[in-house]
Amino acid sequence: MIDLVRAAIEGEQRSLGRLLSVVESDAVAAARALAEAGNVAGAAQVVGVTGPPGAGKSTLVCRLAEALLAEGERVAVLACDPTSPFSGGALLGDRVRMTSVRIGDGGAFVRSVATRGHGGGLAGATADLADVLIAAGFDRVLVETVGTGQTEIDVAGIADTVIVVSVPGLGDAVQAGKAGILEVAHVHAVNKADRAGANRLAGQIQSMAGASVRDGWRPPVLLVSARTGTGLDALLDALGAHRRHLLASGASSRAREARVRGRILSLAEQAYARSVRSDAGRSLLARQCERVAAGEIDAETAARELVGSLTGERAADPAGTPGKAQRDETLTRSRGPR
Amino acid sequence: MEASTETTDPASGAVTADGRASPIRVLLCKSGLEEHDRGVRYVARALMDAGMEVVYVVFHDPGEIAGIAVQEDVDVVGISSSAGGHLAVAQTIREDLNAHGAHDVSLLMGGIIPTADQVPLGAFGVVGVFGPGSSPARIVEAIRTAAERRRAALP
């Protein structure tokens, strides 16, 4: 693991690809790998790109990556696509729109990510993958969500700057004002600017959502065409301006803190779930079921005692397996006379 | 079309590592010189239905492929090509993969490939050649075998 992490953060392509897979499939290994990579307080900007299916996210990400590479930046891309709830498989087709982006040494690192059952528009491991790429020294990490609806806003928790891509023809002014995805935008990009209705949509977003100021930032509404490149310079300027705003306001670490918080919480929940399902956890549960059935205690008390026993035992043994003395004490308590 | 006997259990096709789902990843490449892609899309669907993660790309130069394969950390690369030059394509990809240290990534080739080329292709780590009309189940099985072999040897 240590060798893999070292090679990966030095930019060796296969090692970085392997490390991303390890991180993607094992949350505990991910936490260890990130600890090994060290606390990187780099100036990397995580840019989330989200919007409905067919909005042109992949094409826009391609354009952004090319422009940033041309400016000498190190660019990584995480492109998410949905996993089938029926088969567990996925067609990761975002990359096909990025063939013009130079990859490899001096080029971009592009990784296709399947959601693997996670909701919210991203894979569960996306925060960890982004942090690995930051540790590897990329200047910008572009994260493209799946085609999202109104409520899939996980991207807001992991990105420093969120671009919401809209396209004309999907709704009216009221649509633009609804809660959800439009609220999380730091920058609005109305794509396919050459289409009828683009200017009107931009106006609607401007009046309903663009007028709001969050954390001292008023989200600009930009007309772009990912296909022709129109509006790209303004979009890049907006990304730069938001990055400077975050640094000036001291909010630049908020996304990183959110990723750490999410990681700790998720690991804690998994550790607890493992302990409930362990042999000791299951036998405690069985005893509690008997006591509830016998009318000794109610279900809420049974659950509270279960949590108390398990967390008490975990505190005694970080490995999570209850010590024999603790287990005996718990059994005696549960079998005691009422 | 023969009826599929494979289950649609989400776990099918997943090669577990540390007890967590870690689906087989395949890079499916189609030559940009050809227009017809129905065969490739059909194979992509079959692999997806078998629980695999399929990264789909269109290439113009076989030199593009190995770099993508290592970034995506795929288990197997499948190339669809009916424009000839299969030996050269396989050799290029094999040499590039090896230069990246990815000796363990196997190749599959699909499309119209002369029988005479099939044995020499084996020298480049091509573990299966699938012409038009090949059974998707056989393709899935070939990929699964190669992927499991690779996973078993990973540290």
Coordinates of C-alpha atoms in Angstrom, one line a residue:
Chain A
M1 CA 0.0 0.0 0.0
I2 CA 2.7 2.5 1.0
D3 CA 4.7 1.9 -2.3
L4 CA 1.5 2.2 -4.3
V5 CA 0.5 5.5 -2.7
R6 CA 4.0 6.9 -3.1
A7 CA 4.2 6.0 -6.8
A8 CA 0.6 7.2 -7.3
I9 CA 1.2 10.7 -5.9
E10 CA 4.4 11.0 -7.9
G11 CA 2.2 10.6 -11.0
E12 CA 3.0 7.1 -12.2
Q13 CA -0.1 6.4 -14.3
R14 CA -0.7 2.8 -13.6
S15 CA -0.2 3.2 -9.8
L16 CA -2.6 6.1 -9.7
G17 CA -5.1 4.1 -11.6
R18 CA -4.6 1.1 -9.2
L19 CA -4.9 3.3 -6.2
L20 CA -8.1 4.9 -7.4
S21 CA -9.5 1.4 -7.7
V22 CA -8.5 0.4 -4.2
V23 CA -10.0 3.6 -2.8
E24 CA -13.1 3.1 -4.8
S25 CA -13.8 -0.4 -3.5
D26 CA -12.7 -0.3 0.2
A27 CA -13.4 2.7 2.4
V28 CA -11.1 1.6 5.2
A29 CA -8.2 1.2 2.7
A30 CA -9.1 4.6 1.3
A31 CA -8.8 6.3 4.7
R32 CA -5.4 4.6 5.2
A33 CA -4.2 5.6 1.7
L34 CA -5.2 9.2 2.3
A35 CA -3.4 9.2 5.7
E36 CA -0.3 7.8 4.0
A37 CA -0.5 10.5 1.2
G38 CA -0.4 13.1 3.9
N39 CA -2.4 16.2 4.6
V40 CA -2.2 18.1 1.3
A41 CA -3.3 21.7 1.9
G42 CA -2.8 22.3 -1.8
A43 CA -4.5 25.0 -3.8
A44 CA -6.4 22.5 -5.9
Q45 CA -9.8 23.6 -7.0
V46 CA -12.5 20.9 -7.2
V47 CA -15.0 22.0 -9.8
G48 CA -18.3 20.2 -10.0
V49 CA -20.2 20.1 -13.2
T50 CA -23.8 19.0 -13.0
G51 CA -27.1 19.3 -14.8
P52 CA -29.8 17.2 -16.5
P53 CA -29.0 14.4 -18.9
G54 CA -28.1 15.7 -22.4
A55 CA -27.2 19.1 -21.2
G56 CA -23.7 18.8 -22.6
K57 CA -21.7 18.3 -19.4
S58 CA -19.1 15.9 -20.9
T59 CA -18.5 18.2 -23.9
L60 CA -18.1 21.2 -21.6
V61 CA -15.8 19.3 -19.3
C62 CA -13.7 18.4 -22.3
R63 CA -13.5 22.0 -23.3
L64 CA -12.5 23.2 -19.9
A65 CA -9.9 20.5 -19.5
E66 CA -8.3 21.5 -22.9
A67 CA -8.2 25.2 -22.0
L68 CA -6.7 24.6 -18.6
L69 CA -4.1 22.2 -20.0
A70 CA -3.2 24.9 -22.5
E71 CA -2.6 27.2 -19.6
G72 CA -0.1 24.8 -18.2
E73 CA -2.3 23.4 -15.4
R74 CA -2.4 19.8 -14.2
V75 CA -6.0 18.6 -14.7
A76 CA -7.8 15.5 -13.5
V77 CA -11.4 14.5 -14.4
L78 CA -13.8 12.2 -12.6
A79 CA -16.7 11.4 -14.9
C80 CA -19.6 9.6 -13.2
D81 CA -22.2 7.4 -14.8
P82 CA -25.0 5.4 -13.3
T83 CA -24.8 1.8 -12.2
S84 CA -27.7 -0.4 -13.3
P85 CA -29.8 -1.3 -10.3
F86 CA -30.7 -4.6 -12.0
S87 CA -27.3 -5.9 -13.2
G88 CA -24.8 -4.0 -11.2
G89 CA -23.1 -3.1 -14.4
A90 CA -22.5 0.3 -16.1
L91 CA -21.8 1.9 -19.4
L92 CA -19.2 4.6 -18.7
G93 CA -19.6 6.7 -21.8
D94 CA -18.4 10.2 -20.8
R95 CA -14.9 9.5 -21.9
V96 CA -15.9 9.1 -25.5
R97 CA -16.6 12.9 -25.7
M98 CA -13.1 13.6 -24.4
T99 CA -10.9 12.1 -27.1
S100 CA -9.5 15.4 -28.0
V101 CA -8.1 15.9 -24.5
R102 CA -4.4 15.0 -24.3
I103 CA -3.8 12.4 -21.6
G104 CA -0.8 10.9 -19.9
D105 CA 2.4 12.7 -18.9
G106 CA 1.7 16.4 -19.3
G107 CA -1.9 15.7 -20.1
A108 CA -5.0 15.1 -18.2
F109 CA -5.9 12.2 -15.9
V110 CA -9.4 11.0 -16.8
R111 CA -11.2 8.4 -14.7
S112 CA -14.7 7.1 -15.4
V113 CA -16.6 6.3 -12.2
A114 CA -19.8 4.2 -11.8
T115 CA -22.2 5.2 -9.0
R116 CA -22.3 1.6 -7.7
G117 CA -25.7 2.0 -6.2
H118 CA -25.1 5.4 -4.6
G119 CA -27.7 8.1 -5.1
G120 CA -27.2 11.8 -5.1
G121 CA -25.5 12.1 -8.6
L122 CA -22.1 10.8 -7.6
A123 CA -20.4 7.6 -6.4
G124 CA -20.0 7.1 -2.7
A125 CA -16.2 7.1 -3.1
T126 CA -16.1 10.3 -5.2
A127 CA -14.8 12.5 -2.3
D128 CA -12.0 10.0 -1.6
L129 CA -11.1 9.8 -5.3
A130 CA -11.0 13.6 -5.5
D131 CA -8.7 13.8 -2.4
V132 CA -6.3 11.2 -3.9
L133 CA -6.1 13.3 -7.0
I134 CA -5.5 16.4 -4.9
A135 CA -2.7 14.6 -3.1
A136 CA -1.2 13.7 -6.5
G137 CA -0.8 17.4 -7.1
F138 CA -3.4 18.2 -9.7
D139 CA -4.3 21.9 -9.9
R140 CA -8.0 21.3 -10.9
V141 CA -10.1 18.3 -10.4
L142 CA -13.2 18.4 -12.6
V143 CA -16.0 16.2 -11.3
E144 CA -18.9 15.5 -13.7
T145 CA -22.0 14.1 -12.1
V146 CA -24.5 11.8 -13.8
G147 CA -27.4 13.4 -15.5
T148 CA -29.1 14.9 -12.5
G149 CA -32.6 15.8 -11.6
Q150 CA -33.7 18.4 -9.1
T151 CA -32.6 16.7 -5.9
E152 CA -29.3 15.0 -6.6
I153 CA -26.9 17.5 -5.1
D154 CA -24.1 15.5 -3.5
V155 CA -21.8 17.5 -5.7
A156 CA -22.3 20.5 -3.5
G157 CA -20.7 18.7 -0.6
I158 CA -17.5 17.8 -2.3
A159 CA -16.8 20.6 -4.9
D160 CA -15.3 24.1 -4.1
T161 CA -17.1 25.5 -7.2
V162 CA -20.3 24.1 -8.7
I163 CA -21.2 24.8 -12.3
V164 CA -24.8 24.0 -13.1
V165 CA -25.4 23.4 -16.8
S166 CA -28.9 24.2 -18.1
V167 CA -30.3 23.8 -21.6
P168 CA -33.2 25.6 -23.3
G169 CA -36.4 23.7 -23.8
L170 CA -36.7 21.8 -20.5
G171 CA -38.9 24.1 -18.6
D172 CA -40.2 27.6 -17.8
A173 CA -39.5 30.4 -15.3
V174 CA -41.2 28.6 -12.5
Q175 CA -39.1 25.5 -13.1
A176 CA -36.0 27.8 -12.8
G177 CA -37.2 28.9 -9.4
K178 CA -37.7 25.6 -7.7
A179 CA -35.6 24.4 -4.8
G180 CA -32.7 22.0 -5.4
I181 CA -30.0 21.9 -8.0
L182 CA -30.1 25.5 -9.2
E183 CA -29.6 26.7 -5.6
V184 CA -26.2 24.9 -5.4
A185 CA -24.7 26.7 -8.4
H186 CA -21.8 29.0 -8.0
V187 CA -21.9 29.5 -11.8
H188 CA -24.8 29.0 -14.1
A189 CA -23.9 27.8 -17.6
V190 CA -26.7 27.9 -20.2
N191 CA -25.4 25.6 -22.8
K192 CA -26.3 25.2 -26.5
A193 CA -26.5 29.0 -26.6
D194 CA -27.2 28.9 -30.3
R195 CA -30.6 27.3 -29.7
A196 CA -33.9 29.1 -29.5
G197 CA -34.8 30.0 -26.0
A198 CA -31.3 30.2 -24.6
N199 CA -31.4 34.0 -23.9
R200 CA -34.9 33.7 -22.3
L201 CA -33.7 30.8 -20.1
A202 CA -30.7 32.8 -19.0
G203 CA -33.0 35.7 -18.1
Q204 CA -35.3 33.4 -16.1
I205 CA -32.4 31.9 -14.2
Q206 CA -31.0 35.3 -13.6
S207 CA -34.2 36.6 -12.1
M208 CA -35.2 33.6 -10.0
A209 CA -31.9 32.0 -8.9
G210 CA -29.1 34.2 -10.1
A211 CA -30.3 37.1 -8.0
S212 CA -29.4 35.3 -4.7
V213 CA -26.2 36.0 -2.9
R214 CA -24.7 33.2 -0.9
D215 CA -21.6 33.7 1.3
G216 CA -21.0 37.0 -0.4
W217 CA -21.0 35.5 -3.9
R218 CA -23.6 36.3 -6.6
P219 CA -23.6 33.4 -9.2
P220 CA -23.1 34.7 -12.7
V221 CA -25.4 33.3 -15.5
L222 CA -23.3 32.7 -18.6
L223 CA -24.3 31.7 -22.1
V224 CA -22.0 29.0 -23.5
S225 CA -21.7 26.6 -26.4
A226 CA -19.5 23.7 -25.5
R227 CA -19.7 22.6 -29.1
T228 CA -18.3 25.8 -30.6
G229 CA -16.4 27.1 -27.6
T230 CA -18.5 30.3 -27.2
G231 CA -18.5 31.7 -23.7
L232 CA -15.6 29.5 -22.6
D233 CA -13.3 32.4 -21.7
A234 CA -16.0 34.0 -19.5
L235 CA -16.6 30.6 -17.8
L236 CA -12.9 30.2 -17.0
D237 CA -12.8 33.7 -15.7
A238 CA -15.8 33.0 -13.4
L239 CA -14.1 29.8 -12.1
G240 CA -11.0 31.9 -11.3
A241 CA -13.0 34.6 -9.7
H242 CA -14.8 32.2 -7.5
R243 CA -11.6 30.5 -6.5
R244 CA -10.1 33.9 -5.5
H245 CA -13.4 34.7 -3.6
L246 CA -13.1 31.5 -1.6
L247 CA -9.5 32.2 -0.7
A248 CA -10.3 35.8 0.3
S249 CA -13.3 34.9 2.4
G250 CA -11.6 32.0 4.2
A251 CA -14.2 29.6 2.9
S252 CA -11.7 27.7 0.7
S253 CA -11.3 24.8 3.1
R254 CA -15.0 24.2 3.6
A255 CA -15.4 21.6 0.8
R256 CA -12.3 19.8 2.1
E257 CA -13.7 19.8 5.7
A258 CA -17.0 18.5 4.3
R259 CA -15.2 15.6 2.7
V260 CA -13.4 14.8 5.9
R261 CA -16.6 15.0 7.9
G262 CA -18.4 12.7 5.4
R263 CA -15.6 10.2 5.5
I264 CA -15.4 10.0 9.3
L265 CA -19.2 9.7 9.6
S266 CA -19.3 7.0 6.9
L267 CA -16.5 5.0 8.4
A268 CA -18.1 5.3 11.9
E269 CA -21.5 4.1 10.5
Q270 CA -19.8 1.1 8.8
A271 CA -17.8 0.2 11.9
Y272 CA -21.0 0.3 13.9
A273 CA -22.9 -1.8 11.3
R274 CA -20.1 -4.4 11.4
S275 CA -20.3 -4.6 15.1
V276 CA -24.1 -5.1 15.1
R277 CA -23.7 -7.9 12.6
S278 CA -20.8 -9.6 14.4
D279 CA -21.5 -12.8 16.3
A280 CA -21.5 -11.0 19.7
G281 CA -23.8 -8.3 18.3
R282 CA -26.2 -10.9 16.9
S283 CA -26.4 -12.9 20.2
L284 CA -27.0 -9.7 22.1
L285 CA -29.8 -8.8 19.7
A286 CA -31.3 -12.3 20.1
R287 CA -31.4 -11.9 23.9
Q288 CA -33.0 -8.5 23.6
C289 CA -35.7 -10.0 21.2
E290 CA -36.4 -12.6 23.9
R291 CA -36.8 -10.0 26.6
V292 CA -39.2 -7.9 24.4
A293 CA -41.2 -11.0 23.5
A294 CA -41.5 -11.8 27.2
G295 CA -42.7 -8.3 28.0
E296 CA -39.7 -7.5 30.2
I297 CA -38.7 -4.4 28.2
D298 CA -40.0 -2.5 25.2
A299 CA -38.3 -2.3 21.8
E300 CA -36.9 1.2 22.3
T301 CA -35.3 0.2 25.6
A302 CA -34.0 -3.0 23.9
A303 CA -32.4 -0.9 21.2
R304 CA -30.9 1.6 23.6
E305 CA -29.3 -1.1 25.7
L306 CA -28.0 -2.8 22.5
V307 CA -26.3 0.4 21.4
G308 CA -24.9 0.9 24.9
S309 CA -23.5 -2.6 25.1
L310 CA -21.9 -2.5 21.7
T311 CA -20.4 1.0 22.0
G312 CA -19.2 0.2 25.5
E313 CA -17.4 -2.8 24.2
R314 CA -16.0 -1.0 21.2
A315 CA -14.5 1.6 23.5
A316 CA -12.7 -1.2 25.4
D317 CA -11.3 -2.8 22.3
P318 CA -10.6 -0.7 19.2
A319 CA -10.6 -3.8 17.0
G320 CA -14.3 -4.1 17.6
T321 CA -14.4 -7.6 19.0
P322 CA -15.9 -7.6 22.5
G323 CA -13.6 -8.8 25.2
K324 CA -14.8 -12.0 27.1
A325 CA -15.1 -10.2 30.4
Q326 CA -17.3 -7.5 28.9
R327 CA -19.4 -10.1 27.1
D328 CA -20.0 -12.1 30.3
E329 CA -21.0 -9.0 32.2
T330 CA -23.5 -8.0 29.5
L331 CA -25.0 -11.5 29.4
T332 CA -25.4 -11.5 33.2
R333 CA -27.0 -8.1 33.1
S334 CA -29.5 -9.2 30.5
R335 CA -30.3 -12.5 32.3
G336 CA -30.6 -10.9 35.7
P337 CA -33.9 -11.1 37.7
R338 CA -36.5 -8.3 37.2
Chain B
M1 CA -31.2 -14.8 -30.5
E2 CA -30.5 -17.4 -27.9
A3 CA -32.2 -16.8 -24.5
S4 CA -29.8 -15.7 -21.9
T5 CA -29.3 -18.2 -19.1
E6 CA -27.4 -15.7 -16.9
T7 CA -29.2 -14.3 -13.9
T8 CA -29.6 -10.6 -13.4
D9 CA -28.3 -10.8 -9.8
P10 CA -26.4 -7.5 -9.1
A11 CA -23.6 -9.6 -7.8
S12 CA -23.1 -11.5 -11.0
G13 CA -19.9 -10.4 -12.7
A14 CA -18.6 -8.7 -9.6
V15 CA -15.3 -10.0 -8.4
T16 CA -15.2 -9.4 -4.7
A17 CA -12.2 -7.9 -3.0
D18 CA -12.3 -7.7 0.8
G19 CA -15.9 -8.6 0.7
R20 CA -17.0 -5.5 -1.2
A21 CA -18.3 -5.3 -4.7
S22 CA -15.6 -4.6 -7.1
P23 CA -17.0 -5.1 -10.6
I24 CA -14.9 -6.2 -13.5
R25 CA -13.9 -3.2 -15.6
V26 CA -13.5 -3.5 -19.4
L27 CA -12.2 -1.0 -21.9
L28 CA -14.2 -1.4 -25.1
C29 CA -12.6 0.3 -28.0
K30 CA -14.0 0.8 -31.5
S31 CA -12.0 2.0 -34.4
G32 CA -13.0 5.5 -35.5
L33 CA -12.3 4.5 -39.1
E34 CA -15.5 2.4 -39.2
E35 CA -19.0 3.7 -39.1
H36 CA -20.9 0.5 -38.0
D37 CA -21.0 0.2 -34.3
R38 CA -24.1 -2.0 -33.7
G39 CA -21.9 -5.0 -32.9
V40 CA -19.9 -3.1 -30.3
R41 CA -23.0 -1.6 -28.7
Y42 CA -24.5 -5.1 -28.5
V43 CA -21.4 -6.4 -26.7
A44 CA -21.3 -3.4 -24.4
R45 CA -24.9 -4.1 -23.4
A46 CA -24.1 -7.8 -22.8
L47 CA -21.2 -6.9 -20.6
M48 CA -23.3 -4.4 -18.7
D49 CA -26.0 -7.0 -18.1
A50 CA -23.3 -9.3 -16.8
G51 CA -22.5 -6.7 -14.1
M52 CA -19.4 -5.3 -15.6
E53 CA -18.3 -1.6 -15.8
V54 CA -17.7 -0.8 -19.5
V55 CA -15.6 2.2 -20.5
Y56 CA -16.4 2.9 -24.1
V57 CA -14.1 4.8 -26.4
V58 CA -13.6 5.4 -30.1
F59 CA -10.0 5.5 -31.2
H60 CA -8.1 6.7 -34.2
D61 CA -4.7 5.5 -33.3
P62 CA -4.1 2.3 -31.3
G63 CA -1.4 4.3 -29.5
E64 CA -4.2 6.0 -27.5
I65 CA -5.5 2.9 -25.9
A66 CA -2.9 1.8 -23.3
G67 CA -2.9 5.2 -21.6
I68 CA -6.6 5.0 -21.2
A69 CA -6.5 1.4 -20.0
V70 CA -4.1 2.2 -17.1
Q71 CA -5.9 5.4 -16.0
E72 CA -9.2 3.4 -15.9
D73 CA -7.4 0.4 -14.3
V74 CA -9.4 -2.0 -16.5
D75 CA -9.0 -5.8 -16.3
V76 CA -9.4 -6.4 -20.0
V77 CA -9.2 -4.4 -23.2
G78 CA -11.6 -5.4 -26.0
I79 CA -10.9 -4.0 -29.5
S80 CA -13.4 -4.0 -32.3
S81 CA -11.8 -3.6 -35.6
S82 CA -12.7 -4.7 -39.1
A83 CA -10.4 -2.5 -41.0
G84 CA -7.5 -4.9 -41.0
G85 CA -4.0 -4.5 -39.4
H86 CA -5.1 -6.5 -36.4
L87 CA -1.6 -7.8 -35.7
A88 CA -0.1 -4.3 -35.7
V89 CA -2.9 -3.0 -33.5
A90 CA -2.5 -5.8 -31.0
Q91 CA 1.2 -5.4 -31.0
T92 CA 1.1 -1.7 -30.4
I93 CA -1.4 -2.0 -27.5
R94 CA 0.5 -4.9 -25.9
E95 CA 3.9 -3.1 -26.1
D96 CA 2.3 0.1 -24.7
L97 CA 0.6 -1.7 -21.9
N98 CA 3.8 -3.5 -20.9
A99 CA 5.7 -0.2 -21.0
H100 CA 3.2 1.0 -18.3
G101 CA 3.7 -2.2 -16.3
A102 CA 0.3 -3.5 -17.2
H103 CA 1.4 -7.0 -18.4
D104 CA -1.6 -8.5 -16.6
V105 CA -4.2 -6.8 -18.8
S106 CA -5.5 -9.2 -21.4
L107 CA -6.8 -8.3 -24.9
L108 CA -9.8 -9.5 -26.7
M109 CA -10.4 -8.8 -30.4
G110 CA -13.7 -8.6 -32.2
G111 CA -14.8 -7.9 -35.7
I112 CA -13.8 -9.5 -39.0
I113 CA -10.4 -11.2 -38.3
P114 CA -8.8 -13.6 -40.7
T115 CA -8.4 -17.1 -39.2
A116 CA -4.7 -17.0 -40.2
D117 CA -4.2 -14.1 -37.8
Q118 CA -5.7 -15.7 -34.7
V119 CA -2.8 -17.8 -33.5
P120 CA -0.2 -15.1 -33.9
L121 CA -2.5 -12.8 -31.9
G122 CA -2.0 -15.0 -28.9
A123 CA 1.6 -13.8 -28.7
F124 CA 0.2 -10.4 -27.8
G125 CA -1.9 -11.6 -24.9
V126 CA -5.0 -11.8 -27.0
V127 CA -7.1 -14.4 -25.1
G128 CA -10.1 -14.5 -27.4
V129 CA -11.1 -13.6 -31.0
F130 CA -14.8 -13.1 -31.6
G131 CA -16.1 -12.7 -35.1
P132 CA -19.6 -11.5 -36.0
G133 CA -22.4 -13.7 -34.5
S134 CA -20.3 -14.8 -31.5
S135 CA -22.3 -15.7 -28.4
P136 CA -22.3 -12.9 -25.9
A137 CA -22.2 -15.5 -23.1
R138 CA -18.8 -16.8 -24.5
I139 CA -17.4 -13.2 -24.6
V140 CA -18.6 -12.6 -21.0
E141 CA -17.0 -15.8 -19.9
A142 CA -13.7 -15.1 -21.6
I143 CA -13.5 -11.7 -20.0
R144 CA -14.5 -13.0 -16.6
T145 CA -11.8 -15.7 -16.7
A146 CA -9.1 -13.2 -17.7
A147 CA -10.3 -10.7 -15.1
E148 CA -10.3 -13.2 -12.2
R149 CA -6.8 -14.3 -13.2
R150 CA -5.6 -10.7 -13.0
R151 CA -7.3 -10.0 -9.7
A152 CA -5.9 -13.2 -8.1
A153 CA -2.4 -12.0 -8.9
L154 CA -2.8 -8.4 -7.7
P155 CA -1.1 -7.7 -4.3

